[in-house]
PDB file of C-alpha atoms in Angstrom:
ATOM      1  CA  GLY U   1     120.369 125.990  84.114  1.00  0.00           C
ATOM      2  CA  GLU U   2     122.435 129.138  84.323  1.00  0.00           C
ATOM      3  CA  ASN U   3     124.268 130.404  81.251  1.00  0.00           C
ATOM      4  CA  VAL U   4     126.837 133.195  81.402  1.00  0.00           C
ATOM      5  CA  GLU U   5     128.022 135.020  78.304  1.00  0.00           C
ATOM      6  CA  GLN U   6     131.145 137.189  78.355  1.00  0.00           C
ATOM      7  CA  HIS U   7     132.538 139.764  75.893  1.00  0.00           C
ATOM      8  CA  PRO U   8     134.992 140.499  74.481  1.00  0.00           C
ATOM      9  CA  SER U   9     137.049 137.321  74.249  1.00  0.00           C
ATOM     10  CA  THR U  10     140.227 139.358  73.787  1.00  0.00           C
ATOM     11  CA  LEU U  11     140.999 142.915  74.822  1.00  0.00           C
ATOM     12  CA  SER U  12     144.166 144.857  74.180  1.00  0.00           C
ATOM     13  CA  VAL U  13     144.726 148.235  75.826  1.00  0.00           C
ATOM     14  CA  GLN U  14     147.574 150.662  76.313  1.00  0.00           C
ATOM     15  CA  GLU U  15     149.017 150.987  79.789  1.00  0.00           C
ATOM     16  CA  GLY U  16     147.073 153.598  81.711  1.00  0.00           C
ATOM     17  CA  ASP U  17     143.889 153.146  79.717  1.00  0.00           C
ATOM     18  CA  SER U  18     140.701 151.597  81.073  1.00  0.00           C
ATOM     19  CA  ALA U  19     139.392 148.131  80.297  1.00  0.00           C
ATOM     20  CA  VAL U  20     135.772 147.029  80.416  1.00  0.00           C
ATOM     21  CA  ILE U  21     134.497 143.457  80.287  1.00  0.00           C
ATOM     22  CA  LYS U  22     130.790 142.715  80.039  1.00  0.00           C
ATOM     23  CA  CYS U  23     128.741 139.679  81.020  1.00  0.00           C
ATOM     24  CA  THR U  24     125.123 138.606  80.906  1.00  0.00           C
ATOM     25  CA  TYR U  25     123.431 135.819  82.806  1.00  0.00           C
ATOM     26  CA  SER U  26     120.233 133.914  82.216  1.00  0.00           C
ATOM     27  CA  ASP U  27     118.941 132.725  85.591  1.00  0.00           C
ATOM     28  CA  SER U  28     117.128 135.484  87.466  1.00  0.00           C
ATOM     29  CA  ALA U  29     117.671 133.502  90.687  1.00  0.00           C
ATOM     30  CA  SER U  30     121.435 134.113  90.544  1.00  0.00           C
ATOM     31  CA  ASN U  31     122.416 136.484  93.323  1.00  0.00           C
ATOM     32  CA  TYR U  32     126.195 136.381  93.561  1.00  0.00           C
ATOM     33  CA  PHE U  33     128.535 137.533  90.789  1.00  0.00           C
ATOM     34  CA  PRO U  34     132.268 137.037  91.270  1.00  0.00           C
ATOM     35  CA  TRP U  35     135.130 137.925  88.964  1.00  0.00           C
ATOM     36  CA  TYR U  36     138.246 135.765  88.821  1.00  0.00           C
ATOM     37  CA  LYS U  37     141.675 136.508  87.404  1.00  0.00           C
ATOM     38  CA  GLN U  38     143.784 133.682  86.052  1.00  0.00           C
ATOM     39  CA  GLU U  39     147.416 134.275  85.216  1.00  0.00           C
ATOM     40  CA  LEU U  40     149.176 131.897  82.876  1.00  0.00           C
ATOM     41  CA  GLY U  41     149.704 128.506  84.459  1.00  0.00           C
ATOM     42  CA  LYS U  42     148.055 129.498  87.724  1.00  0.00           C
ATOM     43  CA  ARG U  43     144.760 128.862  89.434  1.00  0.00           C
ATOM     44  CA  PRO U  44     141.875 131.353  89.220  1.00  0.00           C
ATOM     45  CA  GLN U  45     141.658 133.840  92.073  1.00  0.00           C
ATOM     46  CA  LEU U  46     138.818 136.102  93.111  1.00  0.00           C
ATOM     47  CA  ILE U  47     139.455 139.797  92.479  1.00  0.00           C
ATOM     48  CA  ILE U  48     136.051 141.309  93.238  1.00  0.00           C
ATOM     49  CA  ASP U  49     132.461 140.226  93.649  1.00  0.00           C
ATOM     50  CA  ILE U  50     129.016 141.765  93.888  1.00  0.00           C
ATOM     51  CA  ARG U  51     125.739 140.575  95.336  1.00  0.00           C
ATOM     52  CA  SER U  52     122.346 141.177  93.853  1.00  0.00           C
ATOM     53  CA  ASN U  53     121.328 143.731  96.480  1.00  0.00           C
ATOM     54  CA  VAL U  54     124.116 146.076  95.376  1.00  0.00           C
ATOM     55  CA  GLY U  55     124.420 147.999  92.101  1.00  0.00           C
ATOM     56  CA  GLU U  56     128.093 148.882  92.189  1.00  0.00           C
ATOM     57  CA  LYS U  57     131.230 147.993  94.126  1.00  0.00           C
ATOM     58  CA  LYS U  58     134.710 149.421  93.898  1.00  0.00           C
ATOM     59  CA  ASP U  59     138.097 148.267  95.141  1.00  0.00           C
ATOM     60  CA  GLN U  60     140.933 150.619  94.212  1.00  0.00           C
ATOM     61  CA  ARG U  61     141.333 150.395  90.404  1.00  0.00           C
ATOM     62  CA  ILE U  62     138.675 147.730  89.984  1.00  0.00           C
ATOM     63  CA  ALA U  63     134.934 148.240  89.956  1.00  0.00           C
ATOM     64  CA  VAL U  64     131.967 146.050  89.151  1.00  0.00           C
ATOM     65  CA  THR U  65     128.447 147.110  88.222  1.00  0.00           C
ATOM     66  CA  LEU U  66     125.285 145.035  88.196  1.00  0.00           C
ATOM     67  CA  ASN U  67     121.991 145.643  86.406  1.00  0.00           C
ATOM     68  CA  LYS U  68     119.599 142.999  87.710  1.00  0.00           C
ATOM     69  CA  THR U  69     116.760 144.027  85.428  1.00  0.00           C
ATOM     70  CA  ALA U  70     118.852 143.557  82.313  1.00  0.00           C
ATOM     71  CA  LYS U  71     120.855 140.682  83.825  1.00  0.00           C
ATOM     72  CA  HIS U  72     124.095 142.453  82.958  1.00  0.00           C
ATOM     73  CA  PHE U  73     127.230 142.928  85.002  1.00  0.00           C
ATOM     74  CA  SER U  74     130.532 144.490  84.073  1.00  0.00           C
ATOM     75  CA  LEU U  75     134.117 144.720  85.281  1.00  0.00           C
ATOM     76  CA  HIS U  76     135.960 148.022  84.970  1.00  0.00           C
ATOM     77  CA  ILE U  77     139.714 148.298  85.414  1.00  0.00           C
ATOM     78  CA  THR U  78     141.151 151.813  85.415  1.00  0.00           C
ATOM     79  CA  GLU U  79     144.763 152.902  84.975  1.00  0.00           C
ATOM     80  CA  THR U  80     145.710 149.495  83.644  1.00  0.00           C
ATOM     81  CA  GLN U  81     149.194 148.155  84.283  1.00  0.00           C
ATOM     82  CA  PRO U  82     151.143 145.376  82.535  1.00  0.00           C
ATOM     83  CA  GLU U  83     150.578 143.115  85.550  1.00  0.00           C
ATOM     84  CA  ASP U  84     146.841 143.304  84.858  1.00  0.00           C
ATOM     85  CA  SER U  85     147.476 141.137  81.780  1.00  0.00           C
ATOM     86  CA  ALA U  86     145.668 137.850  82.407  1.00  0.00           C
ATOM     87  CA  VAL U  87     142.451 136.005  81.637  1.00  0.00           C
ATOM     88  CA  TYR U  88     139.406 137.336  83.488  1.00  0.00           C
ATOM     89  CA  PHE U  89     136.313 135.229  84.115  1.00  0.00           C
ATOM     90  CA  CYS U  90     132.930 136.461  85.200  1.00  0.00           C
ATOM     91  CA  ALA U  91     130.630 134.027  86.961  1.00  0.00           C
ATOM     92  CA  ALA U  92     127.184 133.689  88.456  1.00  0.00           C
ATOM     93  CA  SER U  93     125.896 131.616  91.311  1.00  0.00           C
ATOM     94  CA  ILE U  94     122.968 131.167  93.667  1.00  0.00           C
ATOM     95  CA  SER U  95     123.519 131.237  97.401  1.00  0.00           C
ATOM     96  CA  THR U  96     120.707 128.797  98.083  1.00  0.00           C
ATOM     97  CA  GLY U  97     122.333 126.355  95.654  1.00  0.00           C
ATOM     98  CA  GLY U  98     125.447 126.222  97.750  1.00  0.00           C
ATOM     99  CA  PHE U  99     127.071 128.759  95.423  1.00  0.00           C
ATOM    100  CA  LYS U 100     127.372 126.363  92.512  1.00  0.00           C
ATOM    101  CA  THR U 101     129.243 128.685  90.175  1.00  0.00           C
ATOM    102  CA  ILE U 102     128.929 128.927  86.403  1.00  0.00           C
ATOM    103  CA  PHE U 103     131.681 130.755  84.533  1.00  0.00           C
ATOM    104  CA  GLY U 104     131.737 132.899  81.426  1.00  0.00           C
ATOM    105  CA  ALA U 105     134.046 132.066  78.541  1.00  0.00           C
ATOM    106  CA  GLY U 106     136.786 134.414  79.708  1.00  0.00           C
ATOM    107  CA  THR U 107     138.473 137.574  78.413  1.00  0.00           C
ATOM    108  CA  ARG U 108     142.157 137.603  77.647  1.00  0.00           C
ATOM    109  CA  LEU U 109     143.417 141.083  78.570  1.00  0.00           C
ATOM    110  CA  PHE U 110     146.684 142.387  77.176  1.00  0.00           C
ATOM    111  CA  VAL U 111     148.080 145.603  78.634  1.00  0.00           C
ATOM    112  CA  LYS U 112     150.789 147.048  76.420  1.00  0.00           C
ATOM    113  CA  ALA U 113     153.540 149.018  78.109  1.00  0.00           C
TER     114      ALA U 113
ATOM    115  CA  SER D   1     141.025 130.976 102.939  1.00  0.00           C
ATOM    116  CA  ALA D   2     141.307 127.232 102.347  1.00  0.00           C
ATOM    117  CA  VAL D   3     144.517 125.527 101.272  1.00  0.00           C
ATOM    118  CA  ILE D   4     143.821 122.868  98.675  1.00  0.00           C
ATOM    119  CA  SER D   5     146.260 120.205  97.556  1.00  0.00           C
ATOM    120  CA  GLN D   6     145.683 118.221  94.409  1.00  0.00           C
ATOM    121  CA  LYS D   7     147.600 115.283  93.067  1.00  0.00           C
ATOM    122  CA  PRO D   8     148.839 114.344  90.644  1.00  0.00           C
ATOM    123  CA  SER D   9     149.781 117.792  89.351  1.00  0.00           C
ATOM    124  CA  ARG D  10     150.228 116.311  85.896  1.00  0.00           C
ATOM    125  CA  ASP D  11     150.197 112.950  84.191  1.00  0.00           C
ATOM    126  CA  ILE D  12     150.435 111.395  80.773  1.00  0.00           C
ATOM    127  CA  CYS D  13     147.974 108.584  80.294  1.00  0.00           C
ATOM    128  CA  GLN D  14     147.248 105.980  77.684  1.00  0.00           C
ATOM    129  CA  ARG D  15     143.942 105.803  75.882  1.00  0.00           C
ATOM    130  CA  GLY D  16     141.468 103.474  77.597  1.00  0.00           C
ATOM    131  CA  THR D  17     142.971 103.742  81.066  1.00  0.00           C
ATOM    132  CA  SER D  18     141.551 105.513  84.122  1.00  0.00           C
ATOM    133  CA  LEU D  19     143.149 107.998  86.490  1.00  0.00           C
ATOM    134  CA  THR D  20     142.082 109.172  89.914  1.00  0.00           C
ATOM    135  CA  ILE D  21     142.761 112.728  91.070  1.00  0.00           C
ATOM    136  CA  GLN D  22     142.863 113.464  94.776  1.00  0.00           C
ATOM    137  CA  CYS D  23     141.888 116.709  96.473  1.00  0.00           C
ATOM    138  CA  GLN D  24     142.779 117.412 100.099  1.00  0.00           C
ATOM    139  CA  VAL D  25     141.617 120.532 101.959  1.00  0.00           C
ATOM    140  CA  ASP D  26     143.200 121.830 105.148  1.00  0.00           C
ATOM    141  CA  SER D  27     139.834 122.471 106.814  1.00  0.00           C
ATOM    142  CA  GLN D  28     136.350 121.025 106.768  1.00  0.00           C
ATOM    143  CA  VAL D  29     134.260 122.416 103.927  1.00  0.00           C
ATOM    144  CA  THR D  30     130.665 121.816 103.011  1.00  0.00           C
ATOM    145  CA  MET D  31     130.788 122.562  99.306  1.00  0.00           C
ATOM    146  CA  MET D  32     133.351 120.940  97.048  1.00  0.00           C
ATOM    147  CA  PHE D  33     133.280 121.139  93.267  1.00  0.00           C
ATOM    148  CA  TRP D  34     135.180 119.626  90.352  1.00  0.00           C
ATOM    149  CA  TYR D  35     135.831 121.714  87.234  1.00  0.00           C
ATOM    150  CA  ARG D  36     137.432 120.968  83.889  1.00  0.00           C
ATOM    151  CA  GLN D  37     139.430 123.569  81.985  1.00  0.00           C
ATOM    152  CA  GLN D  38     140.440 122.604  78.478  1.00  0.00           C
ATOM    153  CA  PRO D  39     143.420 124.469  76.972  1.00  0.00           C
ATOM    154  CA  GLY D  40     142.602 128.139  76.506  1.00  0.00           C
ATOM    155  CA  GLN D  41     139.013 127.618  77.600  1.00  0.00           C
ATOM    156  CA  SER D  42     136.769 128.478  80.507  1.00  0.00           C
ATOM    157  CA  LEU D  43     136.027 126.457  83.610  1.00  0.00           C
ATOM    158  CA  THR D  44     133.239 123.939  83.137  1.00  0.00           C
ATOM    159  CA  LEU D  45     131.574 122.491  86.221  1.00  0.00           C
ATOM    160  CA  ILE D  46     131.629 118.694  86.190  1.00  0.00           C
ATOM    161  CA  ALA D  47     129.895 117.982  89.483  1.00  0.00           C
ATOM    162  CA  THR D  48     129.311 118.936  93.077  1.00  0.00           C
ATOM    163  CA  ALA D  49     130.883 116.432  95.450  1.00  0.00           C
ATOM    164  CA  ASN D  50     128.452 115.776  98.293  1.00  0.00           C
ATOM    165  CA  GLN D  51     129.690 114.328 101.555  1.00  0.00           C
ATOM    166  CA  GLY D  52     127.983 111.056 102.360  1.00  0.00           C
ATOM    167  CA  SER D  53     125.896 110.905  99.199  1.00  0.00           C
ATOM    168  CA  GLU D  54     126.243 110.633  95.454  1.00  0.00           C
ATOM    169  CA  ALA D  55     127.726 113.558  93.558  1.00  0.00           C
ATOM    170  CA  THR D  56     125.459 115.902  91.606  1.00  0.00           C
ATOM    171  CA  TYR D  57     126.511 115.963  87.957  1.00  0.00           C
ATOM    172  CA  GLU D  58     126.044 118.760  85.447  1.00  0.00           C
ATOM    173  CA  SER D  59     124.550 118.247  82.031  1.00  0.00           C
ATOM    174  CA  GLY D  60     126.957 116.390  79.783  1.00  0.00           C
ATOM    175  CA  PHE D  61     128.799 114.637  82.597  1.00  0.00           C
ATOM    176  CA  VAL D  62     127.910 111.175  83.906  1.00  0.00           C
ATOM    177  CA  ILE D  63     128.923 109.115  86.873  1.00  0.00           C
ATOM    178  CA  ASP D  64     130.234 106.207  84.804  1.00  0.00           C
ATOM    179  CA  LYS D  65     132.766 108.498  83.117  1.00  0.00           C
ATOM    180  CA  PHE D  66     133.610 110.706  86.111  1.00  0.00           C
ATOM    181  CA  PRO D  67     132.988 108.821  89.352  1.00  0.00           C
ATOM    182  CA  ILE D  68     133.494 110.999  92.415  1.00  0.00           C
ATOM    183  CA  SER D  69     134.022 110.095  96.039  1.00  0.00           C
ATOM    184  CA  ARG D  70     133.626 112.375  99.078  1.00  0.00           C
ATOM    185  CA  PRO D  71     134.258 110.276 102.160  1.00  0.00           C
ATOM    186  CA  ASN D  72     134.578 113.244 104.534  1.00  0.00           C
ATOM    187  CA  LEU D  73     134.546 117.036 104.677  1.00  0.00           C
ATOM    188  CA  THR D  74     138.239 117.461 103.769  1.00  0.00           C
ATOM    189  CA  PHE D  75     138.803 115.013 100.902  1.00  0.00           C
ATOM    190  CA  SER D  76     137.446 114.092  97.498  1.00  0.00           C
ATOM    191  CA  THR D  77     138.536 112.149  94.441  1.00  0.00           C
ATOM    192  CA  LEU D  78     137.611 112.434  90.794  1.00  0.00           C
ATOM    193  CA  THR D  79     138.265 109.527  88.452  1.00  0.00           C
ATOM    194  CA  VAL D  80     138.454 110.025  84.713  1.00  0.00           C
ATOM    195  CA  SER D  81     137.490 106.647  83.281  1.00  0.00           C
ATOM    196  CA  ASN D  82     138.268 105.000  79.957  1.00  0.00           C
ATOM    197  CA  MET D  83     140.191 108.062  78.834  1.00  0.00           C
ATOM    198  CA  SER D  84     140.403 109.343  75.273  1.00  0.00           C
ATOM    199  CA  PRO D  85     142.472 112.241  73.880  1.00  0.00           C
ATOM    200  CA  GLU D  86     139.391 114.478  74.274  1.00  0.00           C
ATOM    201  CA  ASP D  87     139.785 114.112  78.045  1.00  0.00           C
ATOM    202  CA  SER D  88     143.127 115.922  77.910  1.00  0.00           C
ATOM    203  CA  SER D  89     142.515 118.883  80.156  1.00  0.00           C
ATOM    204  CA  ILE D  90     143.216 120.507  83.491  1.00  0.00           C
ATOM    205  CA  TYR D  91     140.955 119.240  86.261  1.00  0.00           C
ATOM    206  CA  LEU D  92     140.452 121.603  89.187  1.00  0.00           C
ATOM    207  CA  CYS D  93     139.105 120.931  92.618  1.00  0.00           C
ATOM    208  CA  SER D  94     137.454 123.893  94.307  1.00  0.00           C
ATOM    209  CA  VAL D  95     135.801 124.612  97.621  1.00  0.00           C
ATOM    210  CA  GLY D  96     133.377 127.233  98.790  1.00  0.00           C
ATOM    211  CA  GLY D  97     134.446 129.918 101.202  1.00  0.00           C
ATOM    212  CA  GLY D  98     131.898 128.837 103.739  1.00  0.00           C
ATOM    213  CA  ALA D  99     129.463 130.827 105.871  1.00  0.00           C
ATOM    214  CA  GLY D 100     127.638 131.989 102.781  1.00  0.00           C
ATOM    215  CA  ALA D 101     130.722 133.729 101.451  1.00  0.00           C
ATOM    216  CA  GLY D 102     130.396 132.551  97.862  1.00  0.00           C
ATOM    217  CA  GLU D 103     134.056 132.804  96.922  1.00  0.00           C
ATOM    218  CA  LEU D 104     135.655 129.688  95.458  1.00  0.00           C
ATOM    219  CA  PHE D 105     139.176 128.576  96.252  1.00  0.00           C
ATOM    220  CA  PHE D 106     140.908 126.374  93.725  1.00  0.00           C
ATOM    221  CA  GLY D 107     143.524 123.690  93.860  1.00  0.00           C
ATOM    222  CA  GLU D 108     146.507 124.054  91.586  1.00  0.00           C
ATOM    223  CA  GLY D 109     144.919 121.699  89.074  1.00  0.00           C
ATOM    224  CA  SER D 110     145.809 118.346  87.573  1.00  0.00           C
ATOM    225  CA  ARG D 111     146.958 118.506  83.957  1.00  0.00           C
ATOM    226  CA  LEU D 112     146.125 115.282  82.138  1.00  0.00           C
ATOM    227  CA  THR D 113     147.404 114.423  78.689  1.00  0.00           C
ATOM    228  CA  VAL D 114     145.875 111.367  77.036  1.00  0.00           C
ATOM    229  CA  LEU D 115     147.805 109.789  74.192  1.00  0.00           C
TER     230      LEU D 115
END
């Protein structure tokens, strides 16, 4: 089955700096890669996603890149703000499998004001 | 987006007992999943709840321990059976966005503490 690895487990940045979180997946059939943000005590929520037919996607300060050959995908947050502090999860799923989603271990991001 | 209600939101249970968590969605959904999130950890998929048939369990999870019902397209239950302290966790119901969207929507979770 699918296995998703995520690094780093913890990331601390200064406000205004960029943050990068990296993930790898094992199943070449995976074709949908979402990123979820989970604030303390709350449910995970989708912040951005990318499909396997796209190499890069951007939404304001957030961007995601995908390298299908290497089975790598990354989340980039620019101009970080204290409210970006949360746990971020990458995930992988297969559309033909009903989008059964497997999550990475998570990255706890601290943005210092 | 789907609105998902889970109950109970939290409970304290005694070792050896069982607890059933309910998940109600405000619209009909095809895909419904149950996840476990242990304190400070990631989300681990327990099973896919299939309407009208047996749930599909992930490796390490079995029906005797985590029986699941899915009587219709808006409701599911997860039972945690014969609980031990290792079952203390947050259990999350989630549904797919539908129409091939891929996004998952989550319930607020059920926090179980087993003494």
